[in-house]
Amino acid sequence: MPDSDPIAERSLQMQASPEFQRLRSRFMRFIVPLTVLFLAWYLAYVLIAGFAPDFFATRLGDSYITVGLLFGLAQFVSTFAITMLYSRWANRVYDRDAEPLREQMEHAAMVGGR
Amino acid sequence: MEEINPLINMIVFGAFVAVTLFIVFRVSRRKATENEFYAAGRSFSGRQNGVAIAGDYLSAASFLGICGAIAVAGYDGFLYSIGFLVAWLVALLLVAELLRNTGRFTMADVLSFRLKQRPVRMAAALATLAVCFFYLVAQMAGAGGLVALLMGFEGTLATSITIAVVGILMIVYVIVGGMKGTTWVQIIKAVLLIAGAGIMTLIVLFMVQFDFNELLARAVEASPEGEAILAPGLKYTNPVDFLSLGLALVLGTAGLPHVLMRFYTVPSAREARRSVVWAIWLIGIFYLFTLVLGFGAGALVGPETIREAPGGENAAAPLLALALGGPVLMAVISAIAFATILAVVAGLAITAATSFAHDIYASIIKRGDVQPGAEVKVARITVVVIGVIAILGGILAQNQNVAFLVALAFAVAASANLPTIIYSLFWRRFNTGGALWSMYGGLIACVLLIVLSPVVSGRETSIFPDADFAIFPLANPGIVSIPLAFVLGVIGTLVTKQSADHAVKQAEMEVRSFTGAGAEKASDH
């Protein structure tokens, strides 16, 4: 490996730069609540299934569809919804913000003579 | 089951093997570079990789196991499938892209990126090999168990021969085709599996005039448990144990090394994201199919017939196929079940071989000083060794109840791998001490708790029914081992010293993971 200090220095600089800080905190602000939300929702589902099965056994009217079945299908719906929400956000917002920073890092790498 | 026609089954299965072998040989390169052998030259598109991920992930347990569980125990089988799906959100939101940006071939690449190379790489490689081993033996033993059911063979010898055939095919796919060949096998299998399940789902729904309520009504009528199949509680009777399993499923997927390795086969983080989106849709839709197929098998075949069939619950989907479309459809579905096992074991074998050759041989033993081509050679030899171990393990375990091994693999992935992945990506202070404590702690806790659980001793269904050292009451260690590994990561970090270049390496990894600067590019040859 040639002298690796330039990458190290650039990385430290980049990490400290307001643009990068903004990118990272934007990512965290989007991801963390969403993660807490889906984990809590899944945990709630498993706990109800385990400790309150009678609630899940409740039938809707005189059909054979139960509350538990609807909750289960709702897990599918929420998973698909979060997937699309994240993918739209990442494609439109995150990539747009991250791209210039990547170019900046890689451009500096070329100028830096590596 | 006299209706089984082994000849049709064999022809359909033989056709699958012939087509996949043809493709594997076509895409193979004798002088493959590491990039080609381990990561298929990073040349797959996000969509292709998404289909391959579904092919890698949807094991026979997902198809035959979940259909059977729903057919016999109703709601609890469905409950099980949901954990497998929701888990993908962890991979999508927290792991896939950042990992694609920072690693080259293996999980250990990412974990040792900013920490002390050799010890962390060793721990990550051991965790990788442990997960692959547990999962592989479970799949192989399961493959043997399916023979009596699908091909009409019986007896230990026939089962052992089938396990050996599965093992040998796996070795050939991986040695010849590397990651590219393995990926194509997984893509073909995923298309067949999802299409097969989809066609059966349509036929079932057609029979009830697309009235799901009517399907449930018939399933309730056919079941000795009656309405109890519409609610939880028939299969998982201990809610704490199920919570423990649920945690391992949802947090384990994003730590499964063979899943993580798939993200390196695409050219960029953006494609890795697209792969997961595709995988989530395919896997989710597939589990919705199994809901219809499970209740369909309950209604049309009946839980009692399924329980008494060779293979028990696993027979639900093939018997449903027989009821719906006669011996030909059953042959097709049976062959697909076999293809499923083949694709999954091939994915595991290449992951284990890559980890051994790249992490242990090249990076730890040779300290990165390897001749060009030597690493891939070692990987190919490792595939043979792993294949032989898997065949022997599968033959030895064929009469055991090995379902716990899959749960154990997920528990190890969630305890030994996920905390360190999350901490190294998101916690700046996290250091080598924390990684080692968390990985070894999580791994040892999982294995120890399983040994001390009713799975191994103390019950009639245990591996050693005559002994009793089961002091841990749950069959799933996750509820203890996962929090423990997270806590050990924190304690280990706090009580050990940071290395001198901690801040620099951390900055390098963080900038690279979030921006993609310097990430491995596709190679076009």
XYZ file of C-alpha atoms in Angstrom, chain B residues 172-477:
306
model
C -20.089 -29.626 -8.577
C -22.238 -26.494 -8.812
C -19.954 -24.510 -6.538
C -16.556 -25.761 -7.731
C -17.418 -25.342 -11.386
C -19.677 -22.335 -11.350
C -18.439 -20.371 -8.356
C -20.733 -17.580 -7.256
C -22.004 -17.008 -10.789
C -23.123 -20.612 -11.221
C -24.590 -20.751 -7.725
C -26.527 -17.551 -8.369
C -28.053 -18.925 -11.576
C -29.085 -22.115 -9.775
C -30.781 -19.942 -7.162
C -32.490 -17.766 -9.766
C -33.879 -20.776 -11.655
C -35.030 -22.396 -8.443
C -36.718 -19.213 -7.191
C -38.631 -18.802 -10.444
C -39.749 -22.449 -10.401
C -40.679 -22.378 -6.713
C -42.645 -19.146 -6.830
C -44.334 -20.054 -10.112
C -45.203 -23.548 -8.850
C -46.606 -22.218 -5.588
C -48.435 -19.480 -7.491
C -50.133 -21.925 -9.863
C -51.236 -24.139 -6.984
C -52.531 -21.089 -5.121
C -54.614 -20.078 -8.135
C -56.088 -23.569 -8.448
C -56.977 -23.647 -4.734
C -58.558 -20.202 -4.907
C -60.426 -21.152 -8.076
C -61.919 -24.165 -6.282
C -63.434 -21.889 -3.652
C -64.465 -19.231 -6.205
C -61.790 -16.901 -4.834
C -63.618 -16.760 -1.503
C -60.956 -16.981 1.213
C -63.609 -17.225 3.889
C -64.979 -20.341 2.194
C -61.472 -21.848 2.208
C -61.162 -21.238 5.947
C -64.615 -22.702 6.515
C -63.614 -25.901 4.711
C -60.295 -26.105 6.571
C -62.100 -25.741 9.921
C -64.544 -28.436 8.903
C -61.752 -30.842 7.904
C -59.661 -30.285 11.026
C -60.111 -32.276 14.232
C -59.115 -29.079 16.052
C -62.005 -27.192 14.467
C -62.003 -23.445 14.906
C -58.793 -23.552 16.961
C -56.815 -23.508 13.703
C -57.903 -19.904 13.145
C -55.994 -18.618 16.168
C -52.537 -19.047 17.714
C -51.694 -21.745 20.239
C -51.753 -25.162 18.565
C -48.081 -25.443 17.675
C -46.323 -22.902 19.868
C -47.659 -23.549 23.328
C -45.020 -21.594 25.243
C -45.286 -17.870 24.415
C -41.877 -17.037 25.896
C -40.238 -19.669 23.730
C -41.995 -18.300 20.671
C -40.959 -14.750 21.548
C -37.392 -16.048 21.753
C -37.721 -17.681 18.335
C -39.358 -14.563 16.893
C -36.466 -12.380 18.050
C -33.917 -14.719 16.487
C -35.826 -14.800 13.190
C -36.287 -11.065 12.900
C -32.752 -10.113 13.953
C -30.971 -13.162 12.536
C -31.728 -12.761 8.837
C -29.620 -9.618 8.481
C -26.726 -11.495 10.102
C -26.864 -14.640 7.974
C -23.501 -14.762 6.175
C -24.870 -16.401 3.019
C -27.457 -13.633 2.723
C -24.881 -10.890 3.356
C -22.550 -12.328 0.746
C -25.201 -11.930 -1.932
C -24.941 -8.131 -1.640
C -21.419 -8.284 -3.083
C -22.627 -9.764 -6.377
C -24.115 -6.436 -7.531
C -22.147 -3.430 -8.789
C -23.285 -0.809 -6.260
C -25.132 -0.019 -3.050
C -28.046 1.225 -5.119
C -28.342 -2.186 -6.774
C -28.019 -3.843 -3.357
C -31.018 -1.777 -2.275
C -32.944 -2.826 -5.368
C -32.095 -6.470 -4.669
C -33.588 -6.296 -1.196
C -36.724 -4.560 -2.462
C -37.197 -7.327 -5.047
C -36.445 -10.003 -2.461
C -38.989 -8.576 -0.001
C -41.765 -8.556 -2.600
C -40.987 -12.066 -3.793
C -40.589 -13.534 -0.316
C -43.700 -11.746 0.966
C -45.835 -12.888 -1.944
C -44.508 -16.412 -1.559
C -45.499 -16.527 2.126
C -48.981 -15.289 1.166
C -49.150 -18.230 -1.246
C -48.176 -20.628 1.551
C -51.078 -19.279 3.631
C -53.526 -20.315 0.905
C -51.692 -23.586 0.218
C -51.547 -24.499 3.911
C -55.255 -23.982 4.518
C -55.897 -25.535 1.102
C -54.014 -28.689 2.107
C -55.912 -28.709 5.414
C -59.240 -28.415 3.593
C -58.642 -30.697 0.602
C -56.257 -33.331 1.973
C -57.056 -33.107 5.683
C -54.697 -32.846 8.653
C -55.085 -36.492 9.629
C -54.061 -37.810 6.214
C -51.087 -35.430 6.241
C -49.930 -36.512 9.700
C -50.016 -40.172 8.728
C -48.201 -39.723 5.412
C -44.479 -40.511 5.237
C -42.725 -37.239 5.955
C -45.607 -36.007 8.115
C -46.235 -32.268 7.874
C -43.723 -31.980 5.036
C -46.101 -34.030 2.897
C -48.798 -31.352 2.908
C -47.698 -29.435 -0.200
C -46.955 -32.517 -2.382
C -50.221 -34.175 -1.307
C -52.092 -30.991 -2.121
C -50.450 -31.006 -5.552
C -51.608 -34.598 -6.011
C -55.155 -33.646 -5.059
C -55.141 -30.645 -7.384
C -53.345 -31.883 -10.461
C -52.612 -35.589 -10.141
C -49.234 -37.349 -10.239
C -47.696 -34.972 -12.788
C -48.235 -31.847 -10.699
C -47.050 -33.756 -7.651
C -43.893 -34.755 -9.507
C -43.268 -31.154 -10.498
C -43.790 -29.863 -6.956
C -41.601 -32.641 -5.505
C -38.816 -31.870 -7.958
C -39.099 -28.183 -7.058
C -38.761 -29.094 -3.374
C -35.520 -30.888 -4.209
C -34.284 -28.025 -6.344
C -34.975 -25.801 -3.356
C -32.661 -27.804 -1.147
C -29.934 -27.874 -3.807
C -29.958 -24.118 -4.308
C -29.865 -23.415 -0.582
C -27.004 -25.808 0.176
C -24.982 -24.471 -2.765
C -25.325 -20.948 -1.358
C -24.187 -22.132 2.056
C -21.247 -24.060 0.639
C -19.854 -21.141 -1.328
C -20.238 -18.857 1.683
C -18.391 -21.215 4.002
C -15.674 -21.871 1.408
C -15.194 -18.150 0.744
C -14.939 -17.421 4.432
C -12.366 -20.160 4.948
C -10.257 -19.329 1.892
C -10.476 -15.537 2.076
C -10.634 -14.924 5.824
C -8.775 -17.803 7.437
C -6.344 -18.976 4.731
C -5.435 -15.800 2.860
C -5.839 -13.147 5.539
C -4.968 -14.919 8.773
C -2.638 -17.794 7.885
C -0.887 -16.187 4.905
C -1.303 -12.610 6.188
C -2.516 -11.466 2.770
C 0.568 -12.753 0.980
C -0.922 -15.215 -1.530
C -0.072 -16.076 -5.119
C -2.724 -15.106 -7.688
C -5.116 -18.003 -8.063
C -4.034 -19.770 -4.878
C -6.940 -18.414 -2.892
C -9.559 -19.664 -5.338
C -7.832 -23.035 -5.407
C -8.074 -23.250 -1.632
C -11.726 -22.217 -1.851
C -12.427 -25.026 -4.327
C -10.703 -27.593 -2.117
C -12.654 -26.269 0.864
C -15.902 -26.821 -1.031
C -15.052 -30.513 -1.340
C -14.191 -30.762 2.364
C -17.380 -28.951 3.343
C -19.373 -31.149 0.982
C -17.993 -34.321 2.563
C -18.626 -33.009 6.091
C -22.160 -32.002 5.117
C -22.870 -35.419 3.593
C -21.575 -37.237 6.674
C -23.358 -34.843 9.034
C -26.577 -35.227 7.072
C -26.350 -39.026 7.106
C -25.637 -39.112 10.852
C -28.428 -36.676 11.636
C -31.025 -38.137 9.279
C -33.079 -39.826 11.980
C -32.805 -36.935 14.411
C -35.245 -34.106 14.635
C -33.023 -31.396 13.188
C -35.515 -28.559 12.901
C -33.818 -26.920 15.902
C -30.609 -26.485 13.859
C -32.243 -23.900 11.601
C -33.489 -21.983 14.633
C -30.002 -22.287 16.121
C -28.411 -20.884 12.942
C -30.707 -17.850 13.131
C -29.985 -17.428 16.853
C -26.222 -17.495 16.240
C -26.577 -15.005 13.384
C -28.658 -12.680 15.566
C -26.381 -12.961 18.605
C -22.850 -13.387 17.260
C -23.122 -11.347 14.038
C -25.804 -8.682 14.117
C -24.691 -6.714 17.229
C -21.158 -6.318 15.858
C -22.427 -5.369 12.391
C -24.702 -2.692 13.868
C -22.104 -1.373 16.317
C -19.310 -1.133 13.756
C -21.552 0.769 11.370
C -23.281 3.097 13.809
C -21.355 3.381 17.081
C -18.176 5.400 16.718
C -16.618 4.322 19.979
C -17.076 0.578 19.383
C -13.704 -1.204 19.392
C -11.979 -4.555 18.979
C -12.613 -5.604 22.575
C -16.329 -5.019 22.166
C -16.421 -6.994 18.914
C -14.633 -10.002 20.376
C -16.690 -10.048 23.571
C -19.925 -9.738 21.650
C -19.144 -12.286 18.926
C -17.653 -14.993 21.109
C -20.119 -14.293 23.898
C -23.080 -14.539 21.542
C -21.791 -17.666 19.822
C -20.913 -19.512 23.031
C -24.142 -18.474 24.763
C -26.253 -19.828 21.880
C -24.521 -23.177 21.669
C -24.336 -23.619 25.449
C -28.000 -22.764 25.988
C -29.039 -25.231 23.276
C -26.942 -27.969 24.887
C -28.594 -27.215 28.230
C -32.097 -27.025 26.717
C -34.853 -29.614 26.396
C -33.813 -30.008 22.741
C -30.770 -32.006 23.824
C -31.865 -33.788 26.982
C -34.654 -34.373 29.462
C -37.596 -35.112 27.197
C -38.756 -38.010 25.081
C -38.216 -35.916 21.955
C -34.682 -34.861 22.981
C -31.503 -36.061 21.283
C -30.525 -37.812 24.538
C -33.881 -38.773 26.042
C -32.286 -40.830 28.817
C -30.117 -38.057 30.230
C -31.388 -34.890 31.846
C -29.187 -31.842 32.111
C -31.724 -29.415 30.678
C -31.455 -26.528 33.098
C -32.482 -23.957 30.469
C -36.230 -24.275 29.907
C -36.527 -22.864 26.359
C -35.771 -24.497 23.019
C -34.695 -21.135 21.566
C -31.765 -19.279 23.148
